[in-house]
PDB file of C-alpha atoms in Angstrom:
ATOM      1  CA  GLU C 531     113.656-251.917 139.225  1.00 81.00           C
ATOM      2  CA  ASP C 532     109.798-252.797 139.173  1.00 86.00           C
ATOM      3  CA  LYS C 533     107.070-249.917 140.182  1.00 92.00           C
ATOM      4  CA  VAL C 534     103.722-249.017 141.095  1.00 95.00           C
ATOM      5  CA  VAL C 535     102.611-245.858 141.233  1.00 96.00           C
ATOM      6  CA  GLN C 536      98.831-244.548 142.103  1.00 97.00           C
ATOM      7  CA  SER C 537      97.886-241.045 141.773  1.00 97.00           C
ATOM      8  CA  PRO C 538      96.119-239.155 143.487  1.00 97.00           C
ATOM      9  CA  LEU C 539      97.530-240.305 146.512  1.00 95.00           C
ATOM     10  CA  SER C 540      94.292-238.714 148.535  1.00 96.00           C
ATOM     11  CA  LEU C 541      91.132-236.809 147.471  1.00 97.00           C
ATOM     12  CA  VAL C 542      88.073-235.609 149.100  1.00 98.00           C
ATOM     13  CA  VAL C 543      84.542-235.838 146.846  1.00 97.00           C
ATOM     14  CA  HIS C 544      80.875-235.429 147.541  1.00 98.00           C
ATOM     15  CA  GLU C 545      78.600-238.335 147.638  1.00 98.00           C
ATOM     16  CA  GLY C 546      76.921-238.665 144.642  1.00 98.00           C
ATOM     17  CA  ASP C 547      80.309-237.716 142.640  1.00 98.00           C
ATOM     18  CA  THR C 548      82.279-239.670 140.330  1.00 97.00           C
ATOM     19  CA  VAL C 549      85.498-240.984 141.062  1.00 98.00           C
ATOM     20  CA  THR C 550      88.851-241.732 138.715  1.00 98.00           C
ATOM     21  CA  LEU C 551      91.883-243.887 140.444  1.00 98.00           C
ATOM     22  CA  ASN C 552      94.668-244.049 138.292  1.00 98.00           C
ATOM     23  CA  CYS C 553      97.677-246.299 138.686  1.00 98.00           C
ATOM     24  CA  SER C 554     100.216-247.152 136.683  1.00 98.00           C
ATOM     25  CA  TYR C 555     103.033-249.870 136.518  1.00 97.00           C
ATOM     26  CA  GLU C 556     106.445-250.771 135.294  1.00 95.00           C
ATOM     27  CA  VAL C 557     106.952-254.537 135.876  1.00 90.00           C
ATOM     28  CA  THR C 558     108.997-257.761 134.619  1.00 86.00           C
ATOM     29  CA  ASN C 559     106.293-260.812 133.745  1.00 86.00           C
ATOM     30  CA  PHE C 560     103.200-259.175 134.357  1.00 90.00           C
ATOM     31  CA  ARG C 561     100.738-261.467 135.107  1.00 89.00           C
ATOM     32  CA  SER C 562      98.008-259.438 136.331  1.00 91.00           C
ATOM     33  CA  LEU C 563      96.552-256.340 138.223  1.00 94.00           C
ATOM     34  CA  LEU C 564      94.490-256.121 141.004  1.00 95.00           C
ATOM     35  CA  TRP C 565      92.346-253.746 143.064  1.00 97.00           C
ATOM     36  CA  TYR C 566      91.880-253.798 146.425  1.00 96.00           C
ATOM     37  CA  LYS C 567      89.421-251.721 149.105  1.00 97.00           C
ATOM     38  CA  GLN C 568      90.650-251.274 152.754  1.00 96.00           C
ATOM     39  CA  GLU C 569      89.156-249.609 155.455  1.00 94.00           C
ATOM     40  CA  LYS C 570      91.077-249.893 158.308  1.00 83.00           C
ATOM     41  CA  LYS C 571      91.606-253.758 158.089  1.00 87.00           C
ATOM     42  CA  ALA C 572      92.313-256.433 155.366  1.00 92.00           C
ATOM     43  CA  PRO C 573      92.267-255.394 152.247  1.00 94.00           C
ATOM     44  CA  THR C 574      89.227-256.840 150.466  1.00 93.00           C
ATOM     45  CA  PHE C 575      89.378-257.764 146.971  1.00 92.00           C
ATOM     46  CA  LEU C 576      87.721-255.789 144.176  1.00 95.00           C
ATOM     47  CA  PHE C 577      88.532-256.477 140.483  1.00 92.00           C
ATOM     48  CA  MET C 578      91.464-258.474 138.992  1.00 93.00           C
ATOM     49  CA  LEU C 579      92.676-257.871 135.490  1.00 94.00           C
ATOM     50  CA  THR C 580      94.632-259.590 132.392  1.00 91.00           C
ATOM     51  CA  SER C 581      93.254-258.405 129.225  1.00 85.00           C
ATOM     52  CA  SER C 582      93.715-255.015 127.689  1.00 86.00           C
ATOM     53  CA  GLY C 583      90.022-253.085 127.153  1.00 85.00           C
ATOM     54  CA  ILE C 584      87.995-255.240 129.095  1.00 88.00           C
ATOM     55  CA  GLU C 585      86.143-253.357 131.432  1.00 91.00           C
ATOM     56  CA  LYS C 586      85.042-255.052 134.656  1.00 93.00           C
ATOM     57  CA  LYS C 587      82.268-253.705 136.746  1.00 95.00           C
ATOM     58  CA  SER C 588      80.564-254.628 139.841  1.00 94.00           C
ATOM     59  CA  GLY C 589      77.366-252.285 140.506  1.00 96.00           C
ATOM     60  CA  ARG C 590      78.787-248.812 140.993  1.00 98.00           C
ATOM     61  CA  LEU C 591      82.737-249.953 140.343  1.00 98.00           C
ATOM     62  CA  SER C 592      84.396-249.901 137.438  1.00 97.00           C
ATOM     63  CA  SER C 593      88.333-251.257 136.242  1.00 97.00           C
ATOM     64  CA  ILE C 594      89.683-251.142 133.062  1.00 96.00           C
ATOM     65  CA  LEU C 595      93.544-252.106 131.785  1.00 96.00           C
ATOM     66  CA  ASP C 596      95.738-250.523 129.024  1.00 95.00           C
ATOM     67  CA  LYS C 597      98.570-253.206 128.815  1.00 91.00           C
ATOM     68  CA  LYS C 598      99.925-251.305 125.772  1.00 93.00           C
ATOM     69  CA  GLU C 599     100.333-247.871 128.113  1.00 93.00           C
ATOM     70  CA  LEU C 600     100.980-249.785 131.432  1.00 95.00           C
ATOM     71  CA  PHE C 601      98.248-248.325 133.575  1.00 95.00           C
ATOM     72  CA  SER C 602      94.669-249.314 135.150  1.00 97.00           C
ATOM     73  CA  ILE C 603      91.530-247.139 136.053  1.00 98.00           C
ATOM     74  CA  LEU C 604      89.146-247.406 138.735  1.00 98.00           C
ATOM     75  CA  ASN C 605      85.949-245.912 138.185  1.00 98.00           C
ATOM     76  CA  ILE C 606      83.687-245.298 141.423  1.00 98.00           C
ATOM     77  CA  THR C 607      80.218-243.779 140.307  1.00 98.00           C
ATOM     78  CA  ALA C 608      77.285-241.952 142.648  1.00 98.00           C
ATOM     79  CA  THR C 609      79.811-242.456 145.327  1.00 98.00           C
ATOM     80  CA  GLN C 610      78.315-242.916 149.023  1.00 98.00           C
ATOM     81  CA  THR C 611      80.007-242.391 152.077  1.00 97.00           C
ATOM     82  CA  GLY C 612      80.576-246.058 152.769  1.00 96.00           C
ATOM     83  CA  ASP C 613      82.992-245.744 149.894  1.00 98.00           C
ATOM     84  CA  SER C 614      85.518-243.964 151.586  1.00 98.00           C
ATOM     85  CA  ALA C 615      88.619-246.258 152.217  1.00 97.00           C
ATOM     86  CA  VAL C 616      91.501-246.437 150.866  1.00 96.00           C
ATOM     87  CA  TYR C 617      91.925-248.746 147.547  1.00 97.00           C
ATOM     88  CA  LEU C 618      95.066-250.524 146.421  1.00 96.00           C
ATOM     89  CA  CYS C 619      96.571-251.384 143.077  1.00 97.00           C
ATOM     90  CA  ALA C 620      98.806-254.080 142.993  1.00 95.00           C
ATOM     91  CA  VAL C 621     100.189-255.901 140.379  1.00 93.00           C
ATOM     92  CA  ASN C 622     100.978-259.943 140.357  1.00 89.00           C
ATOM     93  CA  SER C 623     104.625-260.324 138.707  1.00 85.00           C
ATOM     94  CA  TRP C 624     106.260-263.829 139.256  1.00 79.00           C
ATOM     95  CA  GLY C 625     103.525-264.956 141.996  1.00 78.00           C
ATOM     96  CA  LYS C 626     104.059-261.898 143.982  1.00 85.00           C
ATOM     97  CA  LEU C 627     101.844-259.243 144.563  1.00 89.00           C
ATOM     98  CA  GLN C 628     103.934-255.484 144.372  1.00 92.00           C
ATOM     99  CA  PHE C 629     101.132-253.097 145.950  1.00 94.00           C
ATOM    100  CA  GLY C 630     101.313-249.140 144.919  1.00 95.00           C
ATOM    101  CA  ALA C 631     101.393-246.493 148.211  1.00 94.00           C
ATOM    102  CA  GLY C 632      97.453-246.555 147.600  1.00 95.00           C
ATOM    103  CA  THR C 633      95.054-243.363 147.037  1.00 96.00           C
ATOM    104  CA  GLN C 634      92.627-242.504 150.155  1.00 96.00           C
ATOM    105  CA  VAL C 635      89.107-241.671 149.005  1.00 98.00           C
ATOM    106  CA  VAL C 636      86.683-239.557 151.459  1.00 98.00           C
ATOM    107  CA  VAL C 637      83.457-239.494 150.772  1.00 98.00           C
ATOM    108  CA  THR C 638      81.610-236.421 152.831  1.00 97.00           C
ATOM    109  CA  PRO C 639      77.703-236.160 152.937  1.00 95.00           C
TER     110      PRO C 639
ATOM    111  CA  ASN R 136      85.842-273.076 155.410  1.00 69.00           C
ATOM    112  CA  ALA R 137      87.868-270.156 157.629  1.00 78.00           C
ATOM    113  CA  GLY R 138      89.959-268.590 154.833  1.00 92.00           C
ATOM    114  CA  VAL R 139      93.693-267.212 156.293  1.00 96.00           C
ATOM    115  CA  THR R 140      93.566-267.065 159.845  1.00 96.00           C
ATOM    116  CA  GLN R 141      96.102-264.798 161.512  1.00 97.00           C
ATOM    117  CA  THR R 142      97.293-264.882 165.494  1.00 97.00           C
ATOM    118  CA  PRO R 143      97.972-262.862 167.418  1.00 97.00           C
ATOM    119  CA  LYS R 144      95.746-259.761 166.270  1.00 96.00           C
ATOM    120  CA  PHE R 145      97.884-257.539 168.318  1.00 97.00           C
ATOM    121  CA  GLN R 146     101.506-258.006 169.953  1.00 97.00           C
ATOM    122  CA  VAL R 147     103.489-255.878 172.045  1.00 97.00           C
ATOM    123  CA  LEU R 148     107.515-256.699 171.888  1.00 97.00           C
ATOM    124  CA  LYS R 149     110.651-255.312 173.912  1.00 97.00           C
ATOM    125  CA  THR R 150     113.233-254.914 171.715  1.00 98.00           C
ATOM    126  CA  GLY R 151     115.565-257.512 171.279  1.00 97.00           C
ATOM    127  CA  GLN R 152     112.362-260.296 171.861  1.00 97.00           C
ATOM    128  CA  SER R 153     111.943-263.017 169.588  1.00 96.00           C
ATOM    129  CA  MET R 154     108.328-264.043 168.163  1.00 96.00           C
ATOM    130  CA  THR R 155     106.192-265.916 165.567  1.00 98.00           C
ATOM    131  CA  LEU R 156     103.583-264.685 163.886  1.00 98.00           C
ATOM    132  CA  GLN R 157     101.143-267.658 162.367  1.00 98.00           C
ATOM    133  CA  CYS R 158      99.268-267.947 159.013  1.00 98.00           C
ATOM    134  CA  ALA R 159      97.247-270.394 158.049  1.00 97.00           C
ATOM    135  CA  GLN R 160      94.940-271.088 155.358  1.00 97.00           C
ATOM    136  CA  ASP R 161      92.032-273.975 154.683  1.00 95.00           C
ATOM    137  CA  MET R 162      91.777-273.349 151.114  1.00 93.00           C
ATOM    138  CA  ASN R 163      94.506-275.613 149.908  1.00 93.00           C
ATOM    139  CA  HIS R 164      96.195-272.306 148.096  1.00 94.00           C
ATOM    140  CA  GLU R 165      99.901-272.826 147.029  1.00 94.00           C
ATOM    141  CA  TYR R 166     101.064-269.183 147.070  1.00 94.00           C
ATOM    142  CA  MET R 167     101.478-267.699 150.250  1.00 95.00           C
ATOM    143  CA  SER R 168     102.614-264.051 151.592  1.00 96.00           C
ATOM    144  CA  TRP R 169     103.554-262.080 154.299  1.00 98.00           C
ATOM    145  CA  TYR R 170     103.444-258.033 153.629  1.00 97.00           C
ATOM    146  CA  ARG R 171     103.826-255.372 156.145  1.00 97.00           C
ATOM    147  CA  GLN R 172     102.083-252.153 155.763  1.00 96.00           C
ATOM    148  CA  ASP R 173     103.652-249.384 157.368  1.00 93.00           C
ATOM    149  CA  PRO R 174     101.888-245.706 157.169  1.00 84.00           C
ATOM    150  CA  GLY R 175     102.052-243.841 153.437  1.00 77.00           C
ATOM    151  CA  MET R 176     104.017-246.970 152.255  1.00 78.00           C
ATOM    152  CA  GLY R 177     101.457-249.145 151.059  1.00 84.00           C
ATOM    153  CA  LEU R 178     102.086-252.891 151.483  1.00 94.00           C
ATOM    154  CA  ARG R 179     105.763-254.202 151.069  1.00 95.00           C
ATOM    155  CA  LEU R 180     106.582-257.923 150.404  1.00 95.00           C
ATOM    156  CA  ILE R 181     108.828-259.353 153.377  1.00 97.00           C
ATOM    157  CA  HIS R 182     108.812-263.393 152.353  1.00 97.00           C
ATOM    158  CA  TYR R 183     106.274-265.649 150.022  1.00 95.00           C
ATOM    159  CA  SER R 184     106.158-269.234 149.056  1.00 95.00           C
ATOM    160  CA  VAL R 185     105.099-270.904 146.189  1.00 92.00           C
ATOM    161  CA  GLY R 186     104.377-273.864 147.632  1.00 93.00           C
ATOM    162  CA  ALA R 187     105.638-276.665 150.759  1.00 94.00           C
ATOM    163  CA  GLY R 188     109.427-276.526 151.065  1.00 95.00           C
ATOM    164  CA  ILE R 189     109.853-273.205 149.238  1.00 95.00           C
ATOM    165  CA  THR R 190     110.662-270.140 150.048  1.00 96.00           C
ATOM    166  CA  ASP R 191     112.147-266.455 148.518  1.00 94.00           C
ATOM    167  CA  GLN R 192     112.542-263.189 149.956  1.00 95.00           C
ATOM    168  CA  GLY R 193     110.765-260.192 149.187  1.00 93.00           C
ATOM    169  CA  GLU R 194     111.383-256.353 149.124  1.00 92.00           C
ATOM    170  CA  VAL R 195     112.110-255.964 152.727  1.00 95.00           C
ATOM    171  CA  PRO R 196     113.412-259.679 154.192  1.00 97.00           C
ATOM    172  CA  ASN R 197     115.966-258.197 156.509  1.00 96.00           C
ATOM    173  CA  GLY R 198     115.076-259.269 160.522  1.00 96.00           C
ATOM    174  CA  TYR R 199     112.458-262.178 159.402  1.00 97.00           C
ATOM    175  CA  ASN R 200     112.334-265.387 158.656  1.00 97.00           C
ATOM    176  CA  VAL R 201     109.852-267.953 157.253  1.00 97.00           C
ATOM    177  CA  SER R 202     109.682-271.388 156.459  1.00 96.00           C
ATOM    178  CA  ARG R 203     106.845-273.802 154.946  1.00 97.00           C
ATOM    179  CA  SER R 204     106.597-277.417 155.472  1.00 96.00           C
ATOM    180  CA  THR R 205     103.069-277.558 155.168  1.00 96.00           C
ATOM    181  CA  THR R 206     100.948-276.077 152.629  1.00 96.00           C
ATOM    182  CA  GLU R 207      98.454-274.605 155.623  1.00 97.00           C
ATOM    183  CA  ASP R 208     101.099-272.877 157.271  1.00 97.00           C
ATOM    184  CA  PHE R 209     103.508-269.906 156.806  1.00 98.00           C
ATOM    185  CA  PRO R 210     104.679-268.875 159.969  1.00 98.00           C
ATOM    186  CA  LEU R 211     106.618-265.512 160.479  1.00 98.00           C
ATOM    187  CA  ARG R 212     109.490-265.222 162.698  1.00 98.00           C
ATOM    188  CA  LEU R 213     111.164-261.733 163.832  1.00 97.00           C
ATOM    189  CA  LEU R 214     114.250-263.441 165.137  1.00 92.00           C
ATOM    190  CA  SER R 215     115.534-260.006 167.408  1.00 96.00           C
ATOM    191  CA  ALA R 216     112.533-257.085 167.286  1.00 97.00           C
ATOM    192  CA  ALA R 217     113.608-253.980 166.629  1.00 97.00           C
ATOM    193  CA  PRO R 218     111.355-250.989 166.955  1.00 97.00           C
ATOM    194  CA  SER R 219     111.306-250.586 162.967  1.00 96.00           C
ATOM    195  CA  GLN R 220     109.739-253.444 162.764  1.00 97.00           C
ATOM    196  CA  THR R 221     106.525-251.775 164.412  1.00 97.00           C
ATOM    197  CA  SER R 222     103.750-252.228 161.884  1.00 97.00           C
ATOM    198  CA  VAL R 223     100.696-253.956 160.779  1.00 97.00           C
ATOM    199  CA  TYR R 224     102.004-257.442 159.037  1.00 98.00           C
ATOM    200  CA  PHE R 225      99.472-259.138 156.868  1.00 97.00           C
ATOM    201  CA  CYS R 226      98.969-262.438 155.591  1.00 97.00           C
ATOM    202  CA  ALA R 227      97.686-263.579 152.482  1.00 96.00           C
ATOM    203  CA  SER R 228      97.417-266.763 150.058  1.00 95.00           C
ATOM    204  CA  SER R 229      96.298-267.272 146.136  1.00 91.00           C
ATOM    205  CA  TYR R 230      95.514-270.926 144.001  1.00 87.00           C
ATOM    206  CA  GLY R 231      98.692-269.545 141.886  1.00 79.00           C
ATOM    207  CA  GLU R 232     100.772-267.020 139.901  1.00 73.00           C
ATOM    208  CA  GLY R 233      98.408-264.343 138.221  1.00 68.00           C
ATOM    209  CA  LEU R 234      95.545-265.010 140.568  1.00 76.00           C
ATOM    210  CA  GLY R 235      94.105-262.886 143.143  1.00 82.00           C
ATOM    211  CA  TYR R 236      95.139-263.266 146.726  1.00 90.00           C
ATOM    212  CA  THR R 237      92.743-263.365 149.564  1.00 93.00           C
ATOM    213  CA  PHE R 238      94.135-261.307 152.967  1.00 95.00           C
ATOM    214  CA  GLY R 239      94.465-262.536 156.368  1.00 96.00           C
ATOM    215  CA  SER R 240      92.801-260.151 159.162  1.00 95.00           C
ATOM    216  CA  GLY R 241      96.173-258.721 160.139  1.00 96.00           C
ATOM    217  CA  THR R 242      98.848-258.487 163.380  1.00 97.00           C
ATOM    218  CA  ARG R 243      99.205-254.997 164.951  1.00 96.00           C
ATOM    219  CA  LEU R 244     102.683-255.515 166.269  1.00 97.00           C
ATOM    220  CA  THR R 245     104.653-252.768 168.402  1.00 97.00           C
ATOM    221  CA  VAL R 246     108.157-253.127 169.404  1.00 97.00           C
ATOM    222  CA  VAL R 247     109.122-250.747 172.327  1.00 97.00           C
TER     223      VAL R 247
END
């Protein structure tokens, strides 16, 4: 059975801290892995990863994929209160997205 | 370019009623999907479509029906609403397999 597992489920950090979120997966016909940010509304796209070892960066966020060990990490450096959200990992398999349960991140001032 | 448009944004139904959640996209995306989101469970796939006239079931299809007569529209029908269908529903679309999905703003459905 296909599965996507995120860890931790939640964490609380102080502004300026660095956060590392984990996503492991077991799916058939892997096409890509996606990260989304969700703030009480629709998920918004962060990254799409298809190749191992190539880091994607956008400002203070970065992500990397390991297709051999079947996991991805999302890093957020110098966190701000605006980074408080649920971060969702999804794997695209056969054109469908399978999501993990998400990691809730709370950044305190 | 409106992206993915869902209507209504909120809906309250009585048990046993039927209704249709509307989803439309103007990006000429072939792939469209419906998800439901419940607390602590992430998003779960209900139904999806890889093009007009083609639909298939996802992880939680029971109690829902879909059709895809045009590329733009992908309505989700609740046949006989049950309290277990209380959830937030998201429609999403993509250019194709392996690519990212764009989400609509969601429909919050309550069944009483």
